[in-house]
Amino acid sequence: MALDANAAELIAGLRAQGMKPFAEMSVEEARAVVSTFTGLQAPPEPVDRVEDAHYDSAGTTLPLRVYVPTGPSPHPVVLYFHGGGFVAGDLDVIDEPARAVANGTGAIVVAATYRRAPEHRFPAAADDASAALRWVSDNVEGYGGDPGNVIVMGDSAGGNLAAVTALRARDEDGPRVRGQVLVYPVIDPHATLPSREEFAEGYVISAGDLDWFWSHYLSSPDDAGNPYAVPSRAASLSGLPPALVLTTENEVARDEAEEYAGLLRNAGVDTEVIRFDGLVHGAFWMSGAVPRSSEMRSAVIEFVRKISSAAPVV
């Protein structure tokens, strides 16, 4: 399918502004660029209540934000990890999509940030994500949420962290996870799949950019074999919660995300995969610039409603 007209216009605009590839930026420049993505979003929807809070991980206090929609309690809960290549991103850049998900699903959305690379390399972010899940389990009832009805979600690097959090919850007998929503997740730094070559240049994230982000996150080459960094390396994926994997056609990480979905299915995990033709990495955040982001959000809302209303598996 041809590149979506709005996505094409966005890419052309970024080029006209002289945006460098992330791989040619400093860490500070990359963070500043990602923070400007809020300018590509529609006005944030009001929700019934928004509260800032914090959680502790490895002796560090980290922020999170709780979005409580209207409707009767107890609400299901979505724990949402932002993207940004493990290096950039924060709670502000996912404020608008978090509000949309809360209103659309009737779920409390807990948006959690984490220690970022390269100051804090693997396993810091993965440890933080698991600590955030424990915080939700211990505290969300006080906001009107159901701690037994939690879905983990993330986009890009956050999708990796959501997948890893579900894996660790299974392995470490952690809080129960009902479902996982992986929005164009980055899965494997060493993937050699067709989308890595086909979309290596000319889109929002290049193959070189992806390598740059991974190089900042992983502490050593051995980390690429650790399933809590690269979830596809897990000895088994059986027993994980149902998954929704969203990919976009025109991006380097498309095939590794879809391959991971295939591994989940082969392990007996109820897995739905939706590819959005014509769209690009980052579209989920771009509600103002790329109107078809609403299709991605609708898919998330439908999945969360279905999983959160299903009878729990004992």
PDB file of C-alpha atoms in Angstrom:
ATOM      1  CA  MET A   1       0.000   0.000   0.000  1.00  0.00           C
ATOM      2  CA  ALA A   2       1.176   3.552  -0.679  1.00  0.00           C
ATOM      3  CA  LEU A   3       2.470   5.503   2.294  1.00  0.00           C
ATOM      4  CA  ASP A   4      -0.429   7.193   4.082  1.00  0.00           C
ATOM      5  CA  ALA A   5      -0.729  10.765   2.778  1.00  0.00           C
ATOM      6  CA  ASN A   6      -0.600  12.311   6.240  1.00  0.00           C
ATOM      7  CA  ALA A   7       2.392  10.183   7.234  1.00  0.00           C
ATOM      8  CA  ALA A   8       4.141  11.161   4.000  1.00  0.00           C
ATOM      9  CA  GLU A   9       3.448  14.832   4.705  1.00  0.00           C
ATOM     10  CA  LEU A  10       4.827  14.441   8.212  1.00  0.00           C
ATOM     11  CA  ILE A  11       8.044  12.819   6.971  1.00  0.00           C
ATOM     12  CA  ALA A  12       8.468  15.525   4.343  1.00  0.00           C
ATOM     13  CA  GLY A  13       7.975  18.177   7.018  1.00  0.00           C
ATOM     14  CA  LEU A  14      10.611  16.614   9.260  1.00  0.00           C
ATOM     15  CA  ARG A  15      13.059  16.588   6.357  1.00  0.00           C
ATOM     16  CA  ALA A  16      12.269  20.193   5.494  1.00  0.00           C
ATOM     17  CA  GLN A  17      13.007  21.174   9.093  1.00  0.00           C
ATOM     18  CA  GLY A  18      16.420  19.515   8.795  1.00  0.00           C
ATOM     19  CA  MET A  19      15.789  16.829  11.382  1.00  0.00           C
ATOM     20  CA  LYS A  20      18.881  14.638  11.695  1.00  0.00           C
ATOM     21  CA  PRO A  21      18.672  10.883  12.095  1.00  0.00           C
ATOM     22  CA  PHE A  22      18.558   9.921  15.767  1.00  0.00           C
ATOM     23  CA  ALA A  23      21.812   8.055  15.235  1.00  0.00           C
ATOM     24  CA  GLU A  24      23.514  11.395  14.542  1.00  0.00           C
ATOM     25  CA  MET A  25      22.068  13.123  17.600  1.00  0.00           C
ATOM     26  CA  SER A  26      23.343  13.426  21.114  1.00  0.00           C
ATOM     27  CA  VAL A  27      21.218  11.832  23.811  1.00  0.00           C
ATOM     28  CA  GLU A  28      20.022  15.279  24.854  1.00  0.00           C
ATOM     29  CA  GLU A  29      19.029  16.132  21.282  1.00  0.00           C
ATOM     30  CA  ALA A  30      17.126  12.879  20.895  1.00  0.00           C
ATOM     31  CA  ARG A  31      15.194  13.518  24.087  1.00  0.00           C
ATOM     32  CA  ALA A  32      14.349  17.052  23.005  1.00  0.00           C
ATOM     33  CA  VAL A  33      13.083  15.846  19.613  1.00  0.00           C
ATOM     34  CA  VAL A  34      10.893  13.133  21.122  1.00  0.00           C
ATOM     35  CA  SER A  35       9.390  15.659  23.543  1.00  0.00           C
ATOM     36  CA  THR A  36       8.202  17.734  20.553  1.00  0.00           C
ATOM     37  CA  PHE A  37       5.961  14.865  19.420  1.00  0.00           C
ATOM     38  CA  THR A  38       3.278  16.304  21.687  1.00  0.00           C
ATOM     39  CA  GLY A  39       2.891  18.929  18.969  1.00  0.00           C
ATOM     40  CA  LEU A  40       1.667  16.186  16.614  1.00  0.00           C
ATOM     41  CA  GLN A  41      -1.208  15.259  18.904  1.00  0.00           C
ATOM     42  CA  ALA A  42      -4.842  16.296  19.069  1.00  0.00           C
ATOM     43  CA  PRO A  43      -5.943  18.293  22.135  1.00  0.00           C
ATOM     44  CA  PRO A  44      -5.958  15.960  25.165  1.00  0.00           C
ATOM     45  CA  GLU A  45      -9.365  14.673  26.212  1.00  0.00           C
ATOM     46  CA  PRO A  46     -10.573  15.492  29.694  1.00  0.00           C
ATOM     47  CA  VAL A  47     -10.843  12.532  32.046  1.00  0.00           C
ATOM     48  CA  ASP A  48     -12.608  12.354  35.360  1.00  0.00           C
ATOM     49  CA  ARG A  49      -9.427  12.494  37.427  1.00  0.00           C
ATOM     50  CA  VAL A  50      -5.663  12.610  36.857  1.00  0.00           C
ATOM     51  CA  GLU A  51      -3.232  12.155  39.738  1.00  0.00           C
ATOM     52  CA  ASP A  52       0.552  12.126  39.787  1.00  0.00           C
ATOM     53  CA  ALA A  53       2.176   9.536  42.007  1.00  0.00           C
ATOM     54  CA  HIS A  54       5.462   7.678  42.287  1.00  0.00           C
ATOM     55  CA  TYR A  55       6.846   4.203  42.775  1.00  0.00           C
ATOM     56  CA  ASP A  56      10.154   2.871  44.043  1.00  0.00           C
ATOM     57  CA  SER A  57      12.572   0.644  42.164  1.00  0.00           C
ATOM     58  CA  ALA A  58      16.104  -0.289  43.197  1.00  0.00           C
ATOM     59  CA  GLY A  59      16.227   2.603  45.648  1.00  0.00           C
ATOM     60  CA  THR A  60      15.061   5.114  43.017  1.00  0.00           C
ATOM     61  CA  THR A  61      11.797   7.044  43.144  1.00  0.00           C
ATOM     62  CA  LEU A  62      10.133   7.256  39.732  1.00  0.00           C
ATOM     63  CA  PRO A  63       7.028   9.126  38.541  1.00  0.00           C
ATOM     64  CA  LEU A  64       3.818   7.698  37.249  1.00  0.00           C
ATOM     65  CA  ARG A  65       0.458   9.200  36.367  1.00  0.00           C
ATOM     66  CA  VAL A  66      -2.963   7.725  37.102  1.00  0.00           C
ATOM     67  CA  TYR A  67      -5.923   8.446  34.786  1.00  0.00           C
ATOM     68  CA  VAL A  68      -9.302   7.583  36.305  1.00  0.00           C
ATOM     69  CA  PRO A  69     -12.268   7.616  33.890  1.00  0.00           C
ATOM     70  CA  THR A  70     -15.903   8.064  34.735  1.00  0.00           C
ATOM     71  CA  GLY A  71     -18.001   5.020  35.525  1.00  0.00           C
ATOM     72  CA  PRO A  72     -18.486   2.617  38.390  1.00  0.00           C
ATOM     73  CA  SER A  73     -15.669   0.952  40.276  1.00  0.00           C
ATOM     74  CA  PRO A  74     -13.810  -1.311  40.202  1.00  0.00           C
ATOM     75  CA  HIS A  75     -12.217  -0.347  36.918  1.00  0.00           C
ATOM     76  CA  PRO A  76      -9.918  -2.606  34.940  1.00  0.00           C
ATOM     77  CA  VAL A  77      -6.371  -1.261  34.745  1.00  0.00           C
ATOM     78  CA  VAL A  78      -3.937  -0.618  31.895  1.00  0.00           C
ATOM     79  CA  LEU A  79      -0.290  -0.161  32.872  1.00  0.00           C
ATOM     80  CA  TYR A  80       1.257   1.831  30.000  1.00  0.00           C
ATOM     81  CA  PHE A  81       5.002   2.184  29.310  1.00  0.00           C
ATOM     82  CA  HIS A  82       6.079   4.939  26.912  1.00  0.00           C
ATOM     83  CA  GLY A  83       8.395   4.504  23.958  1.00  0.00           C
ATOM     84  CA  GLY A  84      11.492   6.470  23.075  1.00  0.00           C
ATOM     85  CA  GLY A  85      14.101   3.829  22.355  1.00  0.00           C
ATOM     86  CA  PHE A  86      14.850   3.297  26.071  1.00  0.00           C
ATOM     87  CA  VAL A  87      16.616   6.677  25.843  1.00  0.00           C
ATOM     88  CA  ALA A  88      13.881   9.287  25.427  1.00  0.00           C
ATOM     89  CA  GLY A  89      10.177   9.741  26.128  1.00  0.00           C
ATOM     90  CA  ASP A  90       8.333  10.619  29.297  1.00  0.00           C
ATOM     91  CA  LEU A  91       4.864  10.835  30.811  1.00  0.00           C
ATOM     92  CA  ASP A  92       3.983  14.014  28.919  1.00  0.00           C
ATOM     93  CA  VAL A  93       4.409  12.480  25.469  1.00  0.00           C
ATOM     94  CA  ILE A  94       1.875   9.731  26.279  1.00  0.00           C
ATOM     95  CA  ASP A  95      -0.520  11.947  28.219  1.00  0.00           C
ATOM     96  CA  GLU A  96      -2.831  12.392  25.220  1.00  0.00           C
ATOM     97  CA  PRO A  97      -3.013   8.705  24.167  1.00  0.00           C
ATOM     98  CA  ALA A  98      -3.337   7.599  27.809  1.00  0.00           C
ATOM     99  CA  ARG A  99      -6.409   9.804  28.195  1.00  0.00           C
ATOM    100  CA  ALA A 100      -7.923   8.413  25.007  1.00  0.00           C
ATOM    101  CA  VAL A 101      -7.372   4.827  26.168  1.00  0.00           C
ATOM    102  CA  ALA A 102      -8.844   5.540  29.608  1.00  0.00           C
ATOM    103  CA  ASN A 103     -11.970   7.127  28.173  1.00  0.00           C
ATOM    104  CA  GLY A 104     -12.399   4.536  25.448  1.00  0.00           C
ATOM    105  CA  THR A 105     -11.978   1.489  27.662  1.00  0.00           C
ATOM    106  CA  GLY A 106     -13.342   2.651  31.000  1.00  0.00           C
ATOM    107  CA  ALA A 107     -10.071   1.403  32.479  1.00  0.00           C
ATOM    108  CA  ILE A 108      -7.770   3.237  34.822  1.00  0.00           C
ATOM    109  CA  VAL A 109      -4.570   3.924  32.903  1.00  0.00           C
ATOM    110  CA  VAL A 110      -1.379   4.048  34.941  1.00  0.00           C
ATOM    111  CA  ALA A 111       1.361   5.619  32.808  1.00  0.00           C
ATOM    112  CA  ALA A 112       4.788   4.762  34.179  1.00  0.00           C
ATOM    113  CA  THR A 113       8.181   6.073  33.225  1.00  0.00           C
ATOM    114  CA  TYR A 114      11.446   4.314  34.041  1.00  0.00           C
ATOM    115  CA  ARG A 115      15.167   4.938  34.287  1.00  0.00           C
ATOM    116  CA  ARG A 116      16.483   5.774  30.838  1.00  0.00           C
ATOM    117  CA  ALA A 117      19.626   4.742  29.023  1.00  0.00           C
ATOM    118  CA  PRO A 118      22.498   5.347  28.657  1.00  0.00           C
ATOM    119  CA  GLU A 119      22.744   6.637  32.223  1.00  0.00           C
ATOM    120  CA  HIS A 120      20.879   3.502  33.300  1.00  0.00           C
ATOM    121  CA  ARG A 121      21.383   0.532  31.019  1.00  0.00           C
ATOM    122  CA  PHE A 122      19.721  -2.871  31.029  1.00  0.00           C
ATOM    123  CA  PRO A 123      18.321  -4.243  33.279  1.00  0.00           C
ATOM    124  CA  ALA A 124      17.276  -0.916  34.850  1.00  0.00           C
ATOM    125  CA  ALA A 125      14.208  -0.218  32.685  1.00  0.00           C
ATOM    126  CA  ALA A 126      13.062  -3.847  32.827  1.00  0.00           C
ATOM    127  CA  ASP A 127      13.441  -3.897  36.619  1.00  0.00           C
ATOM    128  CA  ASP A 128      11.525  -0.626  36.882  1.00  0.00           C
ATOM    129  CA  ALA A 129       8.687  -1.900  34.708  1.00  0.00           C
ATOM    130  CA  SER A 130       8.238  -4.927  36.967  1.00  0.00           C
ATOM    131  CA  ALA A 131       8.344  -2.667  40.028  1.00  0.00           C
ATOM    132  CA  ALA A 132       5.631  -0.509  38.449  1.00  0.00           C
ATOM    133  CA  LEU A 133       3.445  -3.598  38.052  1.00  0.00           C
ATOM    134  CA  ARG A 134       3.922  -4.397  41.734  1.00  0.00           C
ATOM    135  CA  TRP A 135       2.962  -0.808  42.595  1.00  0.00           C
ATOM    136  CA  VAL A 136      -0.238  -1.189  40.591  1.00  0.00           C
ATOM    137  CA  SER A 137      -1.046  -4.460  42.328  1.00  0.00           C
ATOM    138  CA  ASP A 138      -0.509  -2.898  45.749  1.00  0.00           C
ATOM    139  CA  ASN A 139      -2.047   0.544  45.201  1.00  0.00           C
ATOM    140  CA  VAL A 140      -4.542   0.756  42.359  1.00  0.00           C
ATOM    141  CA  GLU A 141      -7.459  -0.360  44.483  1.00  0.00           C
ATOM    142  CA  GLY A 142      -7.202   2.987  46.263  1.00  0.00           C
ATOM    143  CA  TYR A 143      -7.978   4.701  42.941  1.00  0.00           C
ATOM    144  CA  GLY A 144     -10.980   2.489  42.229  1.00  0.00           C
ATOM    145  CA  GLY A 145      -9.074  -0.080  40.158  1.00  0.00           C
ATOM    146  CA  ASP A 146      -9.187  -3.861  40.211  1.00  0.00           C
ATOM    147  CA  PRO A 147      -5.682  -5.233  40.958  1.00  0.00           C
ATOM    148  CA  GLY A 148      -6.754  -8.595  39.576  1.00  0.00           C
ATOM    149  CA  ASN A 149      -7.652  -7.142  36.183  1.00  0.00           C
ATOM    150  CA  VAL A 150      -4.432  -5.557  34.880  1.00  0.00           C
ATOM    151  CA  ILE A 151      -3.286  -5.354  31.260  1.00  0.00           C
ATOM    152  CA  VAL A 152       0.258  -4.247  30.426  1.00  0.00           C
ATOM    153  CA  MET A 153       0.770  -2.014  27.403  1.00  0.00           C
ATOM    154  CA  GLY A 154       3.581  -0.166  25.691  1.00  0.00           C
ATOM    155  CA  ASP A 155       4.641   1.348  22.401  1.00  0.00           C
ATOM    156  CA  SER A 156       8.031   0.840  20.736  1.00  0.00           C
ATOM    157  CA  ALA A 157      10.587   0.370  23.541  1.00  0.00           C
ATOM    158  CA  GLY A 158       7.636   0.476  25.904  1.00  0.00           C
ATOM    159  CA  GLY A 159       6.183  -2.456  23.985  1.00  0.00           C
ATOM    160  CA  ASN A 160       9.363  -4.369  24.708  1.00  0.00           C
ATOM    161  CA  LEU A 161       8.998  -3.521  28.396  1.00  0.00           C
ATOM    162  CA  ALA A 162       5.344  -4.584  28.430  1.00  0.00           C
ATOM    163  CA  ALA A 163       6.267  -7.944  26.883  1.00  0.00           C
ATOM    164  CA  VAL A 164       9.128  -8.394  29.345  1.00  0.00           C
ATOM    165  CA  THR A 165       6.918  -7.446  32.284  1.00  0.00           C
ATOM    166  CA  ALA A 166       4.386 -10.104  31.323  1.00  0.00           C
ATOM    167  CA  LEU A 167       7.225 -12.631  30.994  1.00  0.00           C
ATOM    168  CA  ARG A 168       8.752 -11.749  34.346  1.00  0.00           C
ATOM    169  CA  ALA A 169       5.383 -11.804  36.104  1.00  0.00           C
ATOM    170  CA  ARG A 170       5.013 -15.401  34.922  1.00  0.00           C
ATOM    171  CA  ASP A 171       8.569 -16.412  35.771  1.00  0.00           C
ATOM    172  CA  GLU A 172       8.789 -14.654  39.126  1.00  0.00           C
ATOM    173  CA  ASP A 173       5.282 -15.451  40.365  1.00  0.00           C
ATOM    174  CA  GLY A 174       4.524 -11.746  40.257  1.00  0.00           C
ATOM    175  CA  PRO A 175       1.186  -9.947  40.074  1.00  0.00           C
ATOM    176  CA  ARG A 176      -1.192 -11.522  37.599  1.00  0.00           C
ATOM    177  CA  VAL A 177      -1.373  -9.965  34.139  1.00  0.00           C
ATOM    178  CA  ARG A 178      -4.618 -10.438  32.189  1.00  0.00           C
ATOM    179  CA  GLY A 179      -3.372  -9.256  28.795  1.00  0.00           C
ATOM    180  CA  GLN A 180      -0.575  -7.503  26.922  1.00  0.00           C
ATOM    181  CA  VAL A 181      -0.826  -4.778  24.289  1.00  0.00           C
ATOM    182  CA  LEU A 182       2.364  -4.384  22.232  1.00  0.00           C
ATOM    183  CA  VAL A 183       2.264  -1.379  19.878  1.00  0.00           C
ATOM    184  CA  TYR A 184       5.033  -1.712  17.254  1.00  0.00           C
ATOM    185  CA  PRO A 185       7.345  -3.220  19.887  1.00  0.00           C
ATOM    186  CA  VAL A 186      11.092  -3.403  19.332  1.00  0.00           C
ATOM    187  CA  ILE A 187      12.016  -6.978  20.123  1.00  0.00           C
ATOM    188  CA  ASP A 188      15.451  -8.053  18.926  1.00  0.00           C
ATOM    189  CA  PRO A 189      18.539  -5.915  18.200  1.00  0.00           C
ATOM    190  CA  HIS A 190      19.959  -8.633  15.957  1.00  0.00           C
ATOM    191  CA  ALA A 191      16.863  -9.336  13.868  1.00  0.00           C
ATOM    192  CA  THR A 192      17.747  -9.803  10.197  1.00  0.00           C
ATOM    193  CA  LEU A 193      14.325  -9.668   8.591  1.00  0.00           C
ATOM    194  CA  PRO A 194      13.082  -8.063   5.358  1.00  0.00           C
ATOM    195  CA  SER A 195      11.598  -4.940   6.957  1.00  0.00           C
ATOM    196  CA  ARG A 196      15.050  -4.053   8.333  1.00  0.00           C
ATOM    197  CA  GLU A 197      16.280  -3.621   4.775  1.00  0.00           C
ATOM    198  CA  GLU A 198      13.110  -2.478   3.019  1.00  0.00           C
ATOM    199  CA  PHE A 199      12.498   0.424   5.399  1.00  0.00           C
ATOM    200  CA  ALA A 200      16.083   1.015   6.505  1.00  0.00           C
ATOM    201  CA  GLU A 201      16.031   4.650   5.371  1.00  0.00           C
ATOM    202  CA  GLY A 202      13.496   7.348   4.666  1.00  0.00           C
ATOM    203  CA  TYR A 203      10.965   6.792   7.433  1.00  0.00           C
ATOM    204  CA  VAL A 204      10.591   8.063  11.001  1.00  0.00           C
ATOM    205  CA  ILE A 205      13.050   5.521  12.455  1.00  0.00           C
ATOM    206  CA  SER A 206      15.913   4.150  10.351  1.00  0.00           C
ATOM    207  CA  ALA A 207      17.779   0.899  10.842  1.00  0.00           C
ATOM    208  CA  GLY A 208      20.735   2.928  12.068  1.00  0.00           C
ATOM    209  CA  ASP A 209      18.533   4.735  14.566  1.00  0.00           C
ATOM    210  CA  LEU A 210      17.279   1.430  15.931  1.00  0.00           C
ATOM    211  CA  ASP A 211      20.846   0.176  16.333  1.00  0.00           C
ATOM    212  CA  TRP A 212      21.757   3.443  18.098  1.00  0.00           C
ATOM    213  CA  PHE A 213      18.962   3.084  20.627  1.00  0.00           C
ATOM    214  CA  TRP A 214      19.822  -0.548  21.357  1.00  0.00           C
ATOM    215  CA  SER A 215      23.514   0.325  21.737  1.00  0.00           C
ATOM    216  CA  HIS A 216      22.610   2.738  24.522  1.00  0.00           C
ATOM    217  CA  TYR A 217      20.306   0.283  26.293  1.00  0.00           C
ATOM    218  CA  LEU A 218      22.218  -2.987  26.401  1.00  0.00           C
ATOM    219  CA  SER A 219      25.076  -3.221  28.875  1.00  0.00           C
ATOM    220  CA  SER A 220      27.016  -5.878  26.978  1.00  0.00           C
ATOM    221  CA  PRO A 221      26.656  -8.128  23.908  1.00  0.00           C
ATOM    222  CA  ASP A 222      25.529 -10.935  26.219  1.00  0.00           C
ATOM    223  CA  ASP A 223      22.373  -8.974  27.073  1.00  0.00           C
ATOM    224  CA  ALA A 224      21.018  -9.720  23.604  1.00  0.00           C
ATOM    225  CA  GLY A 225      20.571 -13.304  24.764  1.00  0.00           C
ATOM    226  CA  ASN A 226      18.704 -12.350  27.927  1.00  0.00           C
ATOM    227  CA  PRO A 227      14.929 -12.829  27.569  1.00  0.00           C
ATOM    228  CA  TYR A 228      14.283  -9.868  29.869  1.00  0.00           C
ATOM    229  CA  ALA A 229      15.956  -7.659  27.262  1.00  0.00           C
ATOM    230  CA  VAL A 230      14.950  -9.644  24.167  1.00  0.00           C
ATOM    231  CA  PRO A 231      11.728 -11.521  25.018  1.00  0.00           C
ATOM    232  CA  SER A 232      11.928 -13.715  21.913  1.00  0.00           C
ATOM    233  CA  ARG A 233      14.943 -15.391  23.565  1.00  0.00           C
ATOM    234  CA  ALA A 234      12.772 -16.894  26.308  1.00  0.00           C
ATOM    235  CA  ALA A 235      13.068 -20.679  26.588  1.00  0.00           C
ATOM    236  CA  SER A 236       9.276 -20.843  26.565  1.00  0.00           C
ATOM    237  CA  LEU A 237       6.493 -18.336  25.964  1.00  0.00           C
ATOM    238  CA  SER A 238       3.728 -20.665  27.111  1.00  0.00           C
ATOM    239  CA  GLY A 239       1.458 -19.505  29.876  1.00  0.00           C
ATOM    240  CA  LEU A 240       1.668 -15.834  28.959  1.00  0.00           C
ATOM    241  CA  PRO A 241      -1.490 -13.715  28.844  1.00  0.00           C
ATOM    242  CA  PRO A 242      -3.404 -12.984  25.617  1.00  0.00           C
ATOM    243  CA  ALA A 243      -1.639 -10.489  23.383  1.00  0.00           C
ATOM    244  CA  LEU A 244      -2.514  -7.803  20.874  1.00  0.00           C
ATOM    245  CA  VAL A 245       0.417  -6.888  18.620  1.00  0.00           C
ATOM    246  CA  LEU A 246       0.033  -3.822  16.420  1.00  0.00           C
ATOM    247  CA  THR A 247       2.515  -3.097  13.653  1.00  0.00           C
ATOM    248  CA  THR A 248       2.806  -0.486  10.931  1.00  0.00           C
ATOM    249  CA  GLU A 249       3.706  -1.369   7.379  1.00  0.00           C
ATOM    250  CA  ASN A 250       6.499   1.124   6.792  1.00  0.00           C
ATOM    251  CA  GLU A 251       8.968   0.501   9.597  1.00  0.00           C
ATOM    252  CA  VAL A 252      12.148  -1.371  10.333  1.00  0.00           C
ATOM    253  CA  ALA A 253      10.858  -3.233  13.408  1.00  0.00           C
ATOM    254  CA  ARG A 254       7.686  -4.526  11.757  1.00  0.00           C
ATOM    255  CA  ASP A 255       8.841  -8.064  11.017  1.00  0.00           C
ATOM    256  CA  GLU A 256      10.456  -8.736  14.386  1.00  0.00           C
ATOM    257  CA  ALA A 257       7.222  -7.707  16.129  1.00  0.00           C
ATOM    258  CA  GLU A 258       5.163  -9.948  13.877  1.00  0.00           C
ATOM    259  CA  GLU A 259       7.644 -12.786  14.322  1.00  0.00           C
ATOM    260  CA  TYR A 260       7.296 -12.441  18.109  1.00  0.00           C
ATOM    261  CA  ALA A 261       3.527 -12.631  17.715  1.00  0.00           C
ATOM    262  CA  GLY A 262       4.042 -15.864  15.787  1.00  0.00           C
ATOM    263  CA  LEU A 263       6.191 -17.257  18.576  1.00  0.00           C
ATOM    264  CA  LEU A 264       3.469 -16.419  21.083  1.00  0.00           C
ATOM    265  CA  ARG A 265       0.871 -18.186  18.961  1.00  0.00           C
ATOM    266  CA  ASN A 266       3.097 -21.243  18.556  1.00  0.00           C
ATOM    267  CA  ALA A 267       3.405 -21.367  22.345  1.00  0.00           C
ATOM    268  CA  GLY A 268      -0.375 -21.486  22.696  1.00  0.00           C
ATOM    269  CA  VAL A 269      -0.877 -17.836  23.629  1.00  0.00           C
ATOM    270  CA  ASP A 270      -4.070 -16.266  22.259  1.00  0.00           C
ATOM    271  CA  THR A 271      -2.519 -13.617  20.020  1.00  0.00           C
ATOM    272  CA  GLU A 272      -4.029 -11.105  17.617  1.00  0.00           C
ATOM    273  CA  VAL A 273      -1.832  -9.264  15.116  1.00  0.00           C
ATOM    274  CA  ILE A 274      -2.965  -6.205  13.178  1.00  0.00           C
ATOM    275  CA  ARG A 275      -0.749  -4.519  10.595  1.00  0.00           C
ATOM    276  CA  PHE A 276      -1.715  -0.967   9.622  1.00  0.00           C
ATOM    277  CA  ASP A 277      -0.858  -0.539   5.979  1.00  0.00           C
ATOM    278  CA  GLY A 278       0.606   2.791   4.957  1.00  0.00           C
ATOM    279  CA  LEU A 279       1.447   3.891   8.507  1.00  0.00           C
ATOM    280  CA  VAL A 280       4.814   4.457  10.170  1.00  0.00           C
ATOM    281  CA  HIS A 281       6.489   3.943  13.517  1.00  0.00           C
ATOM    282  CA  GLY A 282       5.248   6.518  16.016  1.00  0.00           C
ATOM    283  CA  ALA A 283       1.776   6.843  14.494  1.00  0.00           C
ATOM    284  CA  PHE A 284       0.065   5.838  17.752  1.00  0.00           C
ATOM    285  CA  TRP A 285       1.245   9.115  19.291  1.00  0.00           C
ATOM    286  CA  MET A 286       0.377  11.278  16.257  1.00  0.00           C
ATOM    287  CA  SER A 287      -3.375  11.785  16.599  1.00  0.00           C
ATOM    288  CA  GLY A 288      -3.215  15.342  15.295  1.00  0.00           C
ATOM    289  CA  ALA A 289      -0.875  14.761  12.360  1.00  0.00           C
ATOM    290  CA  VAL A 290      -1.922  11.238  11.325  1.00  0.00           C
ATOM    291  CA  PRO A 291      -5.690  10.821  11.775  1.00  0.00           C
ATOM    292  CA  ARG A 292      -5.514   7.084  11.099  1.00  0.00           C
ATOM    293  CA  SER A 293      -3.898   6.718  14.515  1.00  0.00           C
ATOM    294  CA  SER A 294      -7.529   6.469  15.639  1.00  0.00           C
ATOM    295  CA  GLU A 295      -7.682   3.036  13.964  1.00  0.00           C
ATOM    296  CA  MET A 296      -4.831   1.828  16.137  1.00  0.00           C
ATOM    297  CA  ARG A 297      -6.431   3.199  19.267  1.00  0.00           C
ATOM    298  CA  SER A 298      -9.754   1.595  18.399  1.00  0.00           C
ATOM    299  CA  ALA A 299      -8.008  -1.771  18.149  1.00  0.00           C
ATOM    300  CA  VAL A 300      -6.452  -1.265  21.582  1.00  0.00           C
ATOM    301  CA  ILE A 301      -9.767  -0.206  23.099  1.00  0.00           C
ATOM    302  CA  GLU A 302     -11.585  -3.220  21.655  1.00  0.00           C
ATOM    303  CA  PHE A 303      -8.929  -5.625  22.941  1.00  0.00           C
ATOM    304  CA  VAL A 304      -8.842  -4.116  26.444  1.00  0.00           C
ATOM    305  CA  ARG A 305     -12.613  -4.225  26.701  1.00  0.00           C
ATOM    306  CA  LYS A 306     -12.692  -7.858  25.566  1.00  0.00           C
ATOM    307  CA  ILE A 307      -9.913  -9.065  27.854  1.00  0.00           C
ATOM    308  CA  SER A 308     -10.963  -7.072  30.910  1.00  0.00           C
ATOM    309  CA  SER A 309     -14.578  -8.264  30.677  1.00  0.00           C
ATOM    310  CA  ALA A 310     -13.738 -11.937  30.103  1.00  0.00           C
ATOM    311  CA  ALA A 311     -13.953 -14.363  32.978  1.00  0.00           C
ATOM    312  CA  PRO A 312     -10.506 -14.720  34.564  1.00  0.00           C
ATOM    313  CA  VAL A 313      -8.602 -17.925  33.858  1.00  0.00           C
ATOM    314  CA  VAL A 314      -7.930 -19.744  37.111  1.00  0.00           C
TER     315      VAL A 314
END
